[in-house]
mmCIF file of C-alpha atoms and ligand atoms in Angstrom:
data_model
loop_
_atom_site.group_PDB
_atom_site.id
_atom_site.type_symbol
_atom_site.label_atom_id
_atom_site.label_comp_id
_atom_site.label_asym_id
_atom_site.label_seq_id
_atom_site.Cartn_x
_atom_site.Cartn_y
_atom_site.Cartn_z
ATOM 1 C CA UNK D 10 13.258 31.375 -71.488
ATOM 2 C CA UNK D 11 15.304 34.508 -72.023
ATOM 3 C CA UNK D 12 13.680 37.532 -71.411
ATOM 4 C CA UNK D 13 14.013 40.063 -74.387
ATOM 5 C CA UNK D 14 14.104 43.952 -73.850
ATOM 6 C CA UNK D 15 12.630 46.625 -76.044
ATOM 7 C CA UNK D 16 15.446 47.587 -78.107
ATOM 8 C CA UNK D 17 16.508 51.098 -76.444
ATOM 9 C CA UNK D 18 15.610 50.366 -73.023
ATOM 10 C CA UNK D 19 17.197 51.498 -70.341
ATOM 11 C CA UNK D 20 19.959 49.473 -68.008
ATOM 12 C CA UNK D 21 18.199 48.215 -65.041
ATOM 13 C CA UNK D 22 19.724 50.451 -62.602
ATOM 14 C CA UNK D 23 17.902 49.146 -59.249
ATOM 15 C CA UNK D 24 16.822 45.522 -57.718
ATOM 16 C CA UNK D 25 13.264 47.020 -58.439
ATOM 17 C CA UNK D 26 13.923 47.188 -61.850
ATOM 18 C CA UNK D 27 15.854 43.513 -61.678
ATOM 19 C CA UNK D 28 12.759 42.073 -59.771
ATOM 20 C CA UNK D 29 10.173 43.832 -62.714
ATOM 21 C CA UNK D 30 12.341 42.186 -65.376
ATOM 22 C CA UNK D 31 11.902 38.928 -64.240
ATOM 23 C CA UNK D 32 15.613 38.337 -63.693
ATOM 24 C CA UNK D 33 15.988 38.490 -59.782
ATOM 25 C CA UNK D 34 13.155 36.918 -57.166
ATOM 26 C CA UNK D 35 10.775 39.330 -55.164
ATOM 27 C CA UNK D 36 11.901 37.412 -52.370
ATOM 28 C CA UNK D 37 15.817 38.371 -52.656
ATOM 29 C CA UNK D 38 15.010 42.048 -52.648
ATOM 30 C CA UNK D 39 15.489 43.163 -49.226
ATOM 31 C CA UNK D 40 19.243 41.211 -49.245
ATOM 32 C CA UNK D 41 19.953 42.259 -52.128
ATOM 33 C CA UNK D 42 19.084 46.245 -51.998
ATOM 34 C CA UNK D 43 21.236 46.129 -49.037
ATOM 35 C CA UNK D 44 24.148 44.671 -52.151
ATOM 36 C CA UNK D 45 22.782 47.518 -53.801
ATOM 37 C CA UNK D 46 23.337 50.089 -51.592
ATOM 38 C CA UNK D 47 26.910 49.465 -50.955
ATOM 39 C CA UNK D 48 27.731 48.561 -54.922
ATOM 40 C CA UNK D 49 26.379 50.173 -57.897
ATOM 41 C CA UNK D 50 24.132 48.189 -60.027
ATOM 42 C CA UNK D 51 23.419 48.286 -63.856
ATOM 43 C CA UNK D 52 22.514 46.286 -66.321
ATOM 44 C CA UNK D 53 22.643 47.265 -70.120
ATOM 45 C CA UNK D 54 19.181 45.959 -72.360
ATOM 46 C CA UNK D 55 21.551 43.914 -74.728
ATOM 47 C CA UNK D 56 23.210 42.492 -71.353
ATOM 48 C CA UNK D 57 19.584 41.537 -69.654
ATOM 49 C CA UNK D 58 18.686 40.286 -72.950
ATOM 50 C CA UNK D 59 20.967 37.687 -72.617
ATOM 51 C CA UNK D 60 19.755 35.910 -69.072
ATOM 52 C CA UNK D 61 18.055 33.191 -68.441
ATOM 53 C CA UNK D 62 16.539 33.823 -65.740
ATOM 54 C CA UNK D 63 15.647 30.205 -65.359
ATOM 55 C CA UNK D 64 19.126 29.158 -65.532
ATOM 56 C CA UNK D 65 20.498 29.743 -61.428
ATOM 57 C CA UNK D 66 23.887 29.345 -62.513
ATOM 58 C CA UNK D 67 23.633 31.534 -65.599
ATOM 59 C CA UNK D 68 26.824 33.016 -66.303
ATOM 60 C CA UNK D 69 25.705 36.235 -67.889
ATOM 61 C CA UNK D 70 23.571 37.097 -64.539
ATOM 62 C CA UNK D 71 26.683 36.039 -62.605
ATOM 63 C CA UNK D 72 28.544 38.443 -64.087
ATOM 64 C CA UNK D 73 25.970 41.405 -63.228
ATOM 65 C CA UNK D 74 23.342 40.871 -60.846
ATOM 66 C CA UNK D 75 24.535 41.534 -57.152
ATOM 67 C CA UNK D 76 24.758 38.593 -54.532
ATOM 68 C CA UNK D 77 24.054 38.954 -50.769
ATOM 69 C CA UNK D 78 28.229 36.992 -50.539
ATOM 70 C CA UNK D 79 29.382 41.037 -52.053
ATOM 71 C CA UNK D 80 28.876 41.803 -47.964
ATOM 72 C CA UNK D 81 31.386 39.670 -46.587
ATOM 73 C CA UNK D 82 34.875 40.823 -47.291
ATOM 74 C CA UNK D 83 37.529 38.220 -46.500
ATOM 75 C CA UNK D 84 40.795 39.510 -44.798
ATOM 76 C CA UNK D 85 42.848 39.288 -47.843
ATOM 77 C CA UNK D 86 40.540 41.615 -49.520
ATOM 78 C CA UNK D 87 41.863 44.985 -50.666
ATOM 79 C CA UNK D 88 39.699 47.714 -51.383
ATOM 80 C CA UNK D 89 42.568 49.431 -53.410
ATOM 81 C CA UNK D 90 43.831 45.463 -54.750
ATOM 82 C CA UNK D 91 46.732 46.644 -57.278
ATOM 83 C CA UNK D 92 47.260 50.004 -55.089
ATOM 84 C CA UNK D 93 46.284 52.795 -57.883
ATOM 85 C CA UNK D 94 45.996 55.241 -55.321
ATOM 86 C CA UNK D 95 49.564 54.882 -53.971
ATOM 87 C CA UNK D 96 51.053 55.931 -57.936
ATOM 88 C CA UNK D 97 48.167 58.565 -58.721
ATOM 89 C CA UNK D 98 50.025 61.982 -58.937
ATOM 90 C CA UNK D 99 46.975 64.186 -59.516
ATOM 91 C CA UNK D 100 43.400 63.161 -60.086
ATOM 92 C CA UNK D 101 42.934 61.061 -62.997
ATOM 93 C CA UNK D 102 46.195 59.708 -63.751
ATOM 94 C CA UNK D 103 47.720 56.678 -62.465
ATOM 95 C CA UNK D 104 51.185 56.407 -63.495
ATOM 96 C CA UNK D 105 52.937 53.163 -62.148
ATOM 97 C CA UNK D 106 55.362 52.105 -64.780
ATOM 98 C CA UNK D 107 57.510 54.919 -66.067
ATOM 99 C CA UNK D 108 56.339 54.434 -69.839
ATOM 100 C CA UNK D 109 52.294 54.880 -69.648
ATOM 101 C CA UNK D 110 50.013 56.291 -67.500
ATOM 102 C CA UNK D 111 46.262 55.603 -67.136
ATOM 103 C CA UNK D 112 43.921 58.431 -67.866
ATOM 104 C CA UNK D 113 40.751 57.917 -66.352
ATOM 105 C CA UNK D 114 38.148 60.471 -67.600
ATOM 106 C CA UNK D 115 34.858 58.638 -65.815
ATOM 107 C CA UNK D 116 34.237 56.576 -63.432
ATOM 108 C CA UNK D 117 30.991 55.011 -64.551
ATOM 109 C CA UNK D 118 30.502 52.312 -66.719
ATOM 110 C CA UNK D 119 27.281 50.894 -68.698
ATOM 111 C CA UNK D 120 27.271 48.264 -66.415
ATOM 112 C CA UNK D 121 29.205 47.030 -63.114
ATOM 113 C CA UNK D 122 30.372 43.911 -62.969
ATOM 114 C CA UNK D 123 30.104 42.142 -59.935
ATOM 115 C CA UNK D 124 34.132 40.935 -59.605
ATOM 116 C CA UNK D 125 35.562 44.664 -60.450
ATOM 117 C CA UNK D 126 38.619 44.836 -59.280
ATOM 118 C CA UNK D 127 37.768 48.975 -58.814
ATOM 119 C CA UNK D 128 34.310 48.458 -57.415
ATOM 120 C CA UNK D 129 34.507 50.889 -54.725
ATOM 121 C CA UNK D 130 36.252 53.457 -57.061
ATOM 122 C CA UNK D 131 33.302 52.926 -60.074
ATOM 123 C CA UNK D 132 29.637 54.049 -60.012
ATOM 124 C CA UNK D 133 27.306 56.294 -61.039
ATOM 125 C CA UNK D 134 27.547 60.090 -59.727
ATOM 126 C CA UNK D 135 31.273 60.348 -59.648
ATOM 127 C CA UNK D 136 32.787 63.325 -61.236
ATOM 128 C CA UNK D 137 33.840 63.403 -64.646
ATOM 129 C CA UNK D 138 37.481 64.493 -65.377
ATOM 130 C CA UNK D 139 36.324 68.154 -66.886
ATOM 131 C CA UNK D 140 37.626 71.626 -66.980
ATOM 132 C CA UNK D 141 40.559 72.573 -64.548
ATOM 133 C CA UNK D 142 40.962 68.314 -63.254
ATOM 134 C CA UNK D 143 41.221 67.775 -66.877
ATOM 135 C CA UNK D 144 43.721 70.333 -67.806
ATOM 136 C CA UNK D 145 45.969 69.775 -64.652
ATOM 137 C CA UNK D 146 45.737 65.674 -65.911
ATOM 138 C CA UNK D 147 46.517 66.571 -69.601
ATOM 139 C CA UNK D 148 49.265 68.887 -68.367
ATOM 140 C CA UNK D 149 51.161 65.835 -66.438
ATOM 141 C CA UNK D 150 50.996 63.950 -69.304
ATOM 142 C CA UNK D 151 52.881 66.781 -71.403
ATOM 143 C CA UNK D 152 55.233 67.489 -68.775
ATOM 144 C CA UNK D 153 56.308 63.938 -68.558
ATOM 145 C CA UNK D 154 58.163 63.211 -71.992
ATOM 146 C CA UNK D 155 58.819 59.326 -70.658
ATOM 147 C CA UNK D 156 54.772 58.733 -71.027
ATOM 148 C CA UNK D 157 55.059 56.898 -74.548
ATOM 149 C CA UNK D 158 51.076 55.538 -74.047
ATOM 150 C CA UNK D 159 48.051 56.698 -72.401
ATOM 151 C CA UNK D 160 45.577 54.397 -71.516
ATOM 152 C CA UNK D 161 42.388 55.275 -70.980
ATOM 153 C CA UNK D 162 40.235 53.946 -68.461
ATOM 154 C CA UNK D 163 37.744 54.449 -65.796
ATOM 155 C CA UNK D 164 34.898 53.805 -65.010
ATOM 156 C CA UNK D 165 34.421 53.369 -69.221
ATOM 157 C CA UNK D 166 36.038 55.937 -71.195
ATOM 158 C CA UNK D 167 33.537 54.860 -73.879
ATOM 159 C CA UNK D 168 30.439 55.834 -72.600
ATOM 160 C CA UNK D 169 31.963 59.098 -73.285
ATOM 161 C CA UNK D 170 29.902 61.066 -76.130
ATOM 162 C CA UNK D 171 31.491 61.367 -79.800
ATOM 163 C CA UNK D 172 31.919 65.182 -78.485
ATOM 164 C CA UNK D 173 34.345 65.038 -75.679
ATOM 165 C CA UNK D 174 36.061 61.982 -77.181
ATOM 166 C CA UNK D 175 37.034 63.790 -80.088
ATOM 167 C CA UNK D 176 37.900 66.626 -77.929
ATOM 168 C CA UNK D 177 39.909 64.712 -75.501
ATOM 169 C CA UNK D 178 41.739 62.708 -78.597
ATOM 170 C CA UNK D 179 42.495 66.117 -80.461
ATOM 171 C CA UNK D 180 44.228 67.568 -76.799
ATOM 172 C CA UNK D 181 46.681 64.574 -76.802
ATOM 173 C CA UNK D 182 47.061 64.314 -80.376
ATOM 174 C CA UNK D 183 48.857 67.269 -79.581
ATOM 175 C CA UNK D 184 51.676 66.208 -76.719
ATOM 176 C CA UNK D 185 53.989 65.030 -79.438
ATOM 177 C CA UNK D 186 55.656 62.006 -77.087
ATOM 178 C CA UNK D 187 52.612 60.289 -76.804
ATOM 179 C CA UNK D 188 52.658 57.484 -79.444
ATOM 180 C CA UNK D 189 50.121 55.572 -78.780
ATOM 181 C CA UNK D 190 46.448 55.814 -77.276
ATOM 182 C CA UNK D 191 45.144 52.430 -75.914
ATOM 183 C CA UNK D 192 40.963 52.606 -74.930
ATOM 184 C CA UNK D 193 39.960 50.071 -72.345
ATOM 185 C CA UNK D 194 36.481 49.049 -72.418
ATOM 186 C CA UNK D 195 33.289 46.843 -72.405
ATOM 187 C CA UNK D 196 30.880 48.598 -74.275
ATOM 188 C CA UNK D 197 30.967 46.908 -77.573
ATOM 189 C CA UNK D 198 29.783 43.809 -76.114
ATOM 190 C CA UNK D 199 27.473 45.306 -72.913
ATOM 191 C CA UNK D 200 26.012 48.558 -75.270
ATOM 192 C CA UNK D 201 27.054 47.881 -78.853
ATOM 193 C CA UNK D 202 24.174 50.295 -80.309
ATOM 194 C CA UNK D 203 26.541 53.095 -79.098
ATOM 195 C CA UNK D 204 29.645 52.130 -81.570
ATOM 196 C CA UNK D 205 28.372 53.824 -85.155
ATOM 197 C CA UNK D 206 31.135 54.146 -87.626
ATOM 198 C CA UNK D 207 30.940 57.999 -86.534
ATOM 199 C CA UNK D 208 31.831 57.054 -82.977
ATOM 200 C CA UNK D 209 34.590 54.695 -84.131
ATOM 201 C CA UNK D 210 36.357 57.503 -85.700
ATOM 202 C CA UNK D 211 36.038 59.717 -83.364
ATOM 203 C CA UNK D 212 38.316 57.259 -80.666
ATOM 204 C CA UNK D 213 41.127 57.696 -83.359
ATOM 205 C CA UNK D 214 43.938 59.808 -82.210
ATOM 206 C CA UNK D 215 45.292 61.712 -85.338
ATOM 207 C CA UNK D 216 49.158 60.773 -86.097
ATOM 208 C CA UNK D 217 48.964 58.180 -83.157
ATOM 209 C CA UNK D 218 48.418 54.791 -83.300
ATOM 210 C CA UNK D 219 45.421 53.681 -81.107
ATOM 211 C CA UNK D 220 44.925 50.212 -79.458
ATOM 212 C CA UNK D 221 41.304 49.307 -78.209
ATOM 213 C CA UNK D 222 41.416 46.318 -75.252
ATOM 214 C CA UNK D 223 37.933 44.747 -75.400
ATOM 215 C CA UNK D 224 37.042 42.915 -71.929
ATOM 216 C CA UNK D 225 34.545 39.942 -72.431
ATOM 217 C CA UNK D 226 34.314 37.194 -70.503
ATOM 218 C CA UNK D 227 31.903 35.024 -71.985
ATOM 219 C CA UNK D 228 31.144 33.788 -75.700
ATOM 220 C CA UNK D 229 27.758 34.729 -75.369
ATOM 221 C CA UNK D 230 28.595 38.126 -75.118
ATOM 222 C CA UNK D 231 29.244 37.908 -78.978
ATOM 223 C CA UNK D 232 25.660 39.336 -79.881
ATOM 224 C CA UNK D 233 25.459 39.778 -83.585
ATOM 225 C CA UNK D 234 25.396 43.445 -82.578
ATOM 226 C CA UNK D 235 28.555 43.081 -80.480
ATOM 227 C CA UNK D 236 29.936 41.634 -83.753
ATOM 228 C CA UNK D 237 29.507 45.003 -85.658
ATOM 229 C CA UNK D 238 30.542 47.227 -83.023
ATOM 230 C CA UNK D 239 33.999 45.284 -83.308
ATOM 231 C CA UNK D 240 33.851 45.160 -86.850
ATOM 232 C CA UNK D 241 33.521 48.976 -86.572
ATOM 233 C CA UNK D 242 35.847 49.359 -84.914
ATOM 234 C CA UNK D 243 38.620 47.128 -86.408
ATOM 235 C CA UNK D 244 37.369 49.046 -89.888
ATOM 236 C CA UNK D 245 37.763 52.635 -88.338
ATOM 237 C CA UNK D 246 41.681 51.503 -88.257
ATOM 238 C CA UNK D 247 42.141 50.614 -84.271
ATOM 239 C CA UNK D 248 43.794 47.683 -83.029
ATOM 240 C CA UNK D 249 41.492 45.313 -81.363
ATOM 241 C CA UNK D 250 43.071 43.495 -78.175
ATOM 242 C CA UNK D 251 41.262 41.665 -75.322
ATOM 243 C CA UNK D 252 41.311 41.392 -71.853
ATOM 244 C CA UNK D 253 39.185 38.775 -69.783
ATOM 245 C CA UNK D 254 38.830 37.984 -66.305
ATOM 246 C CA UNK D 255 39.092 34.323 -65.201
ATOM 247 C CA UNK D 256 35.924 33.507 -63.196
ATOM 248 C CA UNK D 257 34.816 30.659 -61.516
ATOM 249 C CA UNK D 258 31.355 29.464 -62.565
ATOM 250 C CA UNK D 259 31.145 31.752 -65.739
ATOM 251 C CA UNK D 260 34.464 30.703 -67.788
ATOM 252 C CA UNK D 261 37.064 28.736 -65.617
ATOM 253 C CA UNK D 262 36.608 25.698 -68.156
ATOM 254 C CA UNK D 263 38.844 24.643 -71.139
ATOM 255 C CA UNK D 264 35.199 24.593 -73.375
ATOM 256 C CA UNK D 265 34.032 28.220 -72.806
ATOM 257 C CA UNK D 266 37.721 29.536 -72.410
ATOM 258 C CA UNK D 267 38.518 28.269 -75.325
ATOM 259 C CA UNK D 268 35.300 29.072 -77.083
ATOM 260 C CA UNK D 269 35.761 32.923 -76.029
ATOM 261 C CA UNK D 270 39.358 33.242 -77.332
ATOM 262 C CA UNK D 271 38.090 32.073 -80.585
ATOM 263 C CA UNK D 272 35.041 34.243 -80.492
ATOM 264 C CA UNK D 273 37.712 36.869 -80.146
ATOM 265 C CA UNK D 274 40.069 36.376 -82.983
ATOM 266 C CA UNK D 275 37.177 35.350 -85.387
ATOM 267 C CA UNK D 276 36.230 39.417 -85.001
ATOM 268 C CA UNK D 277 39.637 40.500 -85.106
ATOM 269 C CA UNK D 278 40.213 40.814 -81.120
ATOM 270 C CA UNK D 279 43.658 39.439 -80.385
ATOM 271 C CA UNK D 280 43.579 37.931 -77.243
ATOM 272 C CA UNK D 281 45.921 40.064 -74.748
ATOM 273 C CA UNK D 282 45.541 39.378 -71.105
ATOM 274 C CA UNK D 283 43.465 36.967 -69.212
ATOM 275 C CA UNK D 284 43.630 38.166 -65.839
ATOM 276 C CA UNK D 285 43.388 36.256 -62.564
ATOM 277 C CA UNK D 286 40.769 37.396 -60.550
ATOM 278 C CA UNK D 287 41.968 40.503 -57.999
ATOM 279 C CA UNK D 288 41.279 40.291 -54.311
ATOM 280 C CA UNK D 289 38.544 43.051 -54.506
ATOM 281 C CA UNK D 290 35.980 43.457 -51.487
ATOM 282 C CA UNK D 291 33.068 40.467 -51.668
ATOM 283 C CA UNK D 292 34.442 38.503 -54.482
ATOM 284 C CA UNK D 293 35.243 35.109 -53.390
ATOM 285 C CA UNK D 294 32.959 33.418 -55.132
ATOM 286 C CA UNK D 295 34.712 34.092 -58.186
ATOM 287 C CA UNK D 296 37.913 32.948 -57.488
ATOM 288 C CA UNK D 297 40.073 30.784 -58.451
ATOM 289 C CA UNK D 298 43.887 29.081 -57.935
ATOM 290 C CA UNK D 299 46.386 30.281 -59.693
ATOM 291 C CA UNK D 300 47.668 26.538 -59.868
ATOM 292 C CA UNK D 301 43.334 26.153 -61.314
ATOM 293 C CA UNK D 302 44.182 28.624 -63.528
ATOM 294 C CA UNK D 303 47.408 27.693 -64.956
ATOM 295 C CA UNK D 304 46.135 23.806 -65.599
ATOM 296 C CA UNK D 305 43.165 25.631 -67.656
ATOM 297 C CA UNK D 306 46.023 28.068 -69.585
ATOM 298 C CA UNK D 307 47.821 24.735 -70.368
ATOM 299 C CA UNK D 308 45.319 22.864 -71.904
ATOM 300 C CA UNK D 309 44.518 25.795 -74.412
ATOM 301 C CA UNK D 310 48.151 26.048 -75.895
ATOM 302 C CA UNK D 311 47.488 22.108 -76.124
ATOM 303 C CA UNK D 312 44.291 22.536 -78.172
ATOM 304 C CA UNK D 313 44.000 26.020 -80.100
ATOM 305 C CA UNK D 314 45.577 28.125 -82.419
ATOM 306 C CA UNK D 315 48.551 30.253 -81.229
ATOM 307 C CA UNK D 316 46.739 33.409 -82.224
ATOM 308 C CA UNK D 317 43.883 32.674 -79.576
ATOM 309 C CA UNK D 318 46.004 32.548 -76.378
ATOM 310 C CA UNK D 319 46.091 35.099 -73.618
ATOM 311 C CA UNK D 320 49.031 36.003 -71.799
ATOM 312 C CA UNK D 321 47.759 34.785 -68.257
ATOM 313 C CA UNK D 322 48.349 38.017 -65.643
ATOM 314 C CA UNK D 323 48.365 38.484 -62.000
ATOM 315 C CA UNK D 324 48.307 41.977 -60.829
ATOM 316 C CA UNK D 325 50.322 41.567 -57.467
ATOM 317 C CA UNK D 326 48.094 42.421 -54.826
ATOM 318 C CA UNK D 327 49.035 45.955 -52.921
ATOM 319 C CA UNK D 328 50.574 47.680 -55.697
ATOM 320 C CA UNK D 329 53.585 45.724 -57.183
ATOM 321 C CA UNK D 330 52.164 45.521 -60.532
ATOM 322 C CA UNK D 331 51.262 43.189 -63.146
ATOM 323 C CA UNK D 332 53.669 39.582 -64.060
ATOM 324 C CA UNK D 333 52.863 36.658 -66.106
ATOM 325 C CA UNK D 334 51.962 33.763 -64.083
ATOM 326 C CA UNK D 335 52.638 30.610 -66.434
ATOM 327 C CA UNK D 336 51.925 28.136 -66.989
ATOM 328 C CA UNK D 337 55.962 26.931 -67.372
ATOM 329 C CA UNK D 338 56.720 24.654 -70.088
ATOM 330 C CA UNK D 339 59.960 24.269 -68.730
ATOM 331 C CA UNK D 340 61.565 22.794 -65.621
ATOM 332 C CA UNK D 341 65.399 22.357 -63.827
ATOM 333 C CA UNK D 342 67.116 19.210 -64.896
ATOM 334 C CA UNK D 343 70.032 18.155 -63.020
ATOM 335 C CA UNK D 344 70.598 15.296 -65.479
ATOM 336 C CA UNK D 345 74.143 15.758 -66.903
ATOM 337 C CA UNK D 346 74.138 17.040 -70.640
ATOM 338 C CA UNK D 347 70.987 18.823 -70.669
ATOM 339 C CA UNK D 348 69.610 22.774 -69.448
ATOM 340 C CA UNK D 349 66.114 21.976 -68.831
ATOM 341 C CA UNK D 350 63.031 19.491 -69.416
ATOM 342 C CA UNK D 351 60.293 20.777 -72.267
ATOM 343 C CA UNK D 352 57.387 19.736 -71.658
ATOM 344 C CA UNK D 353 55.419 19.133 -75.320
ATOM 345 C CA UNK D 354 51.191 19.452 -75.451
ATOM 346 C CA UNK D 355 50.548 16.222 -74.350
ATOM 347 C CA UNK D 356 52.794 16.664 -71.199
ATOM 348 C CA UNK D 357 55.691 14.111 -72.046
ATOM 349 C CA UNK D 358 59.135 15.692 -71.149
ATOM 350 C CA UNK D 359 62.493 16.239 -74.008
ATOM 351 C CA UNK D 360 65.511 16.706 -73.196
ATOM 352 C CA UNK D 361 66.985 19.885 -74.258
ATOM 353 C CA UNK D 362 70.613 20.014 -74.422
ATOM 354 C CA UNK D 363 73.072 22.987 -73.416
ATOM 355 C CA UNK D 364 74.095 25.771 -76.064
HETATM 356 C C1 PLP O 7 47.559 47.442 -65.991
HETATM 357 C C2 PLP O 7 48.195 48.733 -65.929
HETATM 358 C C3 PLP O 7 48.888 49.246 -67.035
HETATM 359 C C4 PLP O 7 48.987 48.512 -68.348
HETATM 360 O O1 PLP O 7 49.818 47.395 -68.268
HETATM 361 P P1 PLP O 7 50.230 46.628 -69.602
HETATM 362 O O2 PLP O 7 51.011 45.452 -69.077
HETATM 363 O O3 PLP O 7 51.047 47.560 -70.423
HETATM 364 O O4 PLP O 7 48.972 46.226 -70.297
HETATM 365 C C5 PLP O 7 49.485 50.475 -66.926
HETATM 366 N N1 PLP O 7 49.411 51.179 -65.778
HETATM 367 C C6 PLP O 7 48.767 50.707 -64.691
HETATM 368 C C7 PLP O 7 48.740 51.539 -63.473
HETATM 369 C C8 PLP O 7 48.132 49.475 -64.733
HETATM 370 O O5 PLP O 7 47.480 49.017 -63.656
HETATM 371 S S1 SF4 O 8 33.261 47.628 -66.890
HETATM 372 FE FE1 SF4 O 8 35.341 47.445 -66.016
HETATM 373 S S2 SF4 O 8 35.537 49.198 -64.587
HETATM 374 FE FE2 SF4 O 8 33.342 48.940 -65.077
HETATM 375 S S3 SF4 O 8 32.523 47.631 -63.456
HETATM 376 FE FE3 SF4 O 8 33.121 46.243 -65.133
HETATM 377 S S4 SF4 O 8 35.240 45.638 -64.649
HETATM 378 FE FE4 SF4 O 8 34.761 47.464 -63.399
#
């Protein structure tokens, strides 16, 4: 039984309002509020809508409803994982590889996802990137002409009103070496009543060309309403990319990996990155091995179209940035005559001879 919110509710904001709509036990509330208290909590209607409450290992509720395991950080656990703060030059801006810079305007989101890899940086509360923070942010971005793309991030940029996004687009419209404007965010799948065709425009950048990444990590998320949000958005003229996490127990399987990357290009999301999982505080339960991950990677280019595979990304833990981990189709060959073995879909080995 799925339970099914008034359209227009509210997010479910509190283990209270968890345990009222039937999605967490009255008997986890005292281990979880103690989740609670050290990690925001929300859950959008459309979201909650989606849970089956019945289901323990339901992969929408894994995604956002908090687990007593978020209190036990592991060793290896970073609560900076891919080291923004060490490359943040003044509030706001993360600037790591000499080309683009992150622009994070918020740091809340709709709803917090229980494996973010910026969970203690994201939550409710948190100053927004106004007036003089905003102008001192904007003015690094002028001042450095090598910034060819801003990406904007958070928290969720998009939770933003039409208002200050058009504001915000209009101010870098005018720093003329920005060329493109790339918006990272979930809210077409986790609040797609907010995308109207107004708000679509409004994330265009006049004279640049704007990307939008759209994380998702299940096919369920693929609401009819998160359907029209995309469409919305792919009509207003923005490029639709994606970005997924891998996760054990929600889509670490060939079925539902593949099943999302088609849900993606069938409403004009070209799959981008699927990330491995980052080594944030309280999330080994949703982790994987890279060599886990790679097998699953392999068997998609084996059984889908080329335009639904993700580029497979580990952001180096500490700071050294994002790579491509694999999976290699090629390997060393020492037999005389030949460069390397490639390895074809159903995993028998050619020959492939030097130049
Ligand atoms: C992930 C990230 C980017 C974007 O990387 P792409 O490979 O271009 O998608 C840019 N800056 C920082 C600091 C990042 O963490
Ligand atoms: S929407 Fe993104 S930034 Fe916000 S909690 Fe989820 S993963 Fe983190």
């Amino acid at each position: 039984m799925s339970i099914h919110q008034p359209p227009g509710g509210q997010p479910l904001r509190s283990i209270g309002a968890l345990i009222d709509a039937g999605i967490v036990t009255p008997q986890r509330h005292d281990e979880l509020q103690a989740v609670a208290g050290r990690y925001a909590v929300s859950v959008t209607p459309a979201m909650a809508a989606l849970i089956d409450p019945a289901d323990a290992a339901d992969p929408i509720a894994r995604q956002f409803v908090p687990d007593a395991g978020e209190l036990v950080t592991l060793p290896q656990e970073l609560a900076d994982p891919i080291g923004d703060d060490a490359h943040s030059p003044v509030e706001g801006v993360v600037h790591r590889y000499p080309d683009r810079a992150l622009l994070k305007l918020v740091h809340a989101c709709p709803v917090y996802c229980r494996f973010c890899f910026r969970r203690e940086m994201v939550g409710p509360g948190g100053d927004a990137l106004t007036g003089e923070k905003l102008d001192a942010a904007l003015a690094y971005l002028a001042k450095h002409t090598e910034i060819w793309e801003v990406i904007m991030t958070g928290g969720d940029p998009l939770i933003l009103s039409a208002r200050r996004v058009r504001e915000v687009a209009k101010r870098l419209a005018a720093i003329p070496h920005i060329k493109v404007v790339r918006w990272h965010t979930r809210v077409p799948m986790v609040d797609p009543g907010r995308i109207t065709a107004d708000y679509a425009k409004a994330l265009r950048i006049p004279g640049k060309a704007s990307y939008i990444a759209v994380h998702a990590n299940h096919p369920r998320e693929f609401t009819d309403e998160a359907r029209t949000a995309l469409a919305r958005l792919a009509d207003a003229g923005h490029v639709l990319l994606s970005q997924s996490v891998l996760l054990k127990g929600i889509n670490a399987d060939v079925e539902t990996l593949g099943a999302l990357m088609r849900a993606f290009v069938e409403n004009r999301v070209k799959p981008y990155y699927l990330h491995h999982p980052d080594l944030a505080p309280g999330t080994a339960r949703f982790r994987l091995s890279l060599e886990e991950g790679q097998a699953l990677v392999k068997r998609l280019r084996g059984h889908l179209s080329g335009l639904c595979q993700p580029t497979y990304i580990l952001d180096i833990p500490g700071g050294a940035g994002k790579i491509p981990v694999g999976p290699a189709f090629l390997s060393a060959c020492e037999t005389p005559g030949a460069e390397a073995f490639a390895e074809d879909r159903h995993g028998e080995r050619h020959l492939y001879p030097p130049i």
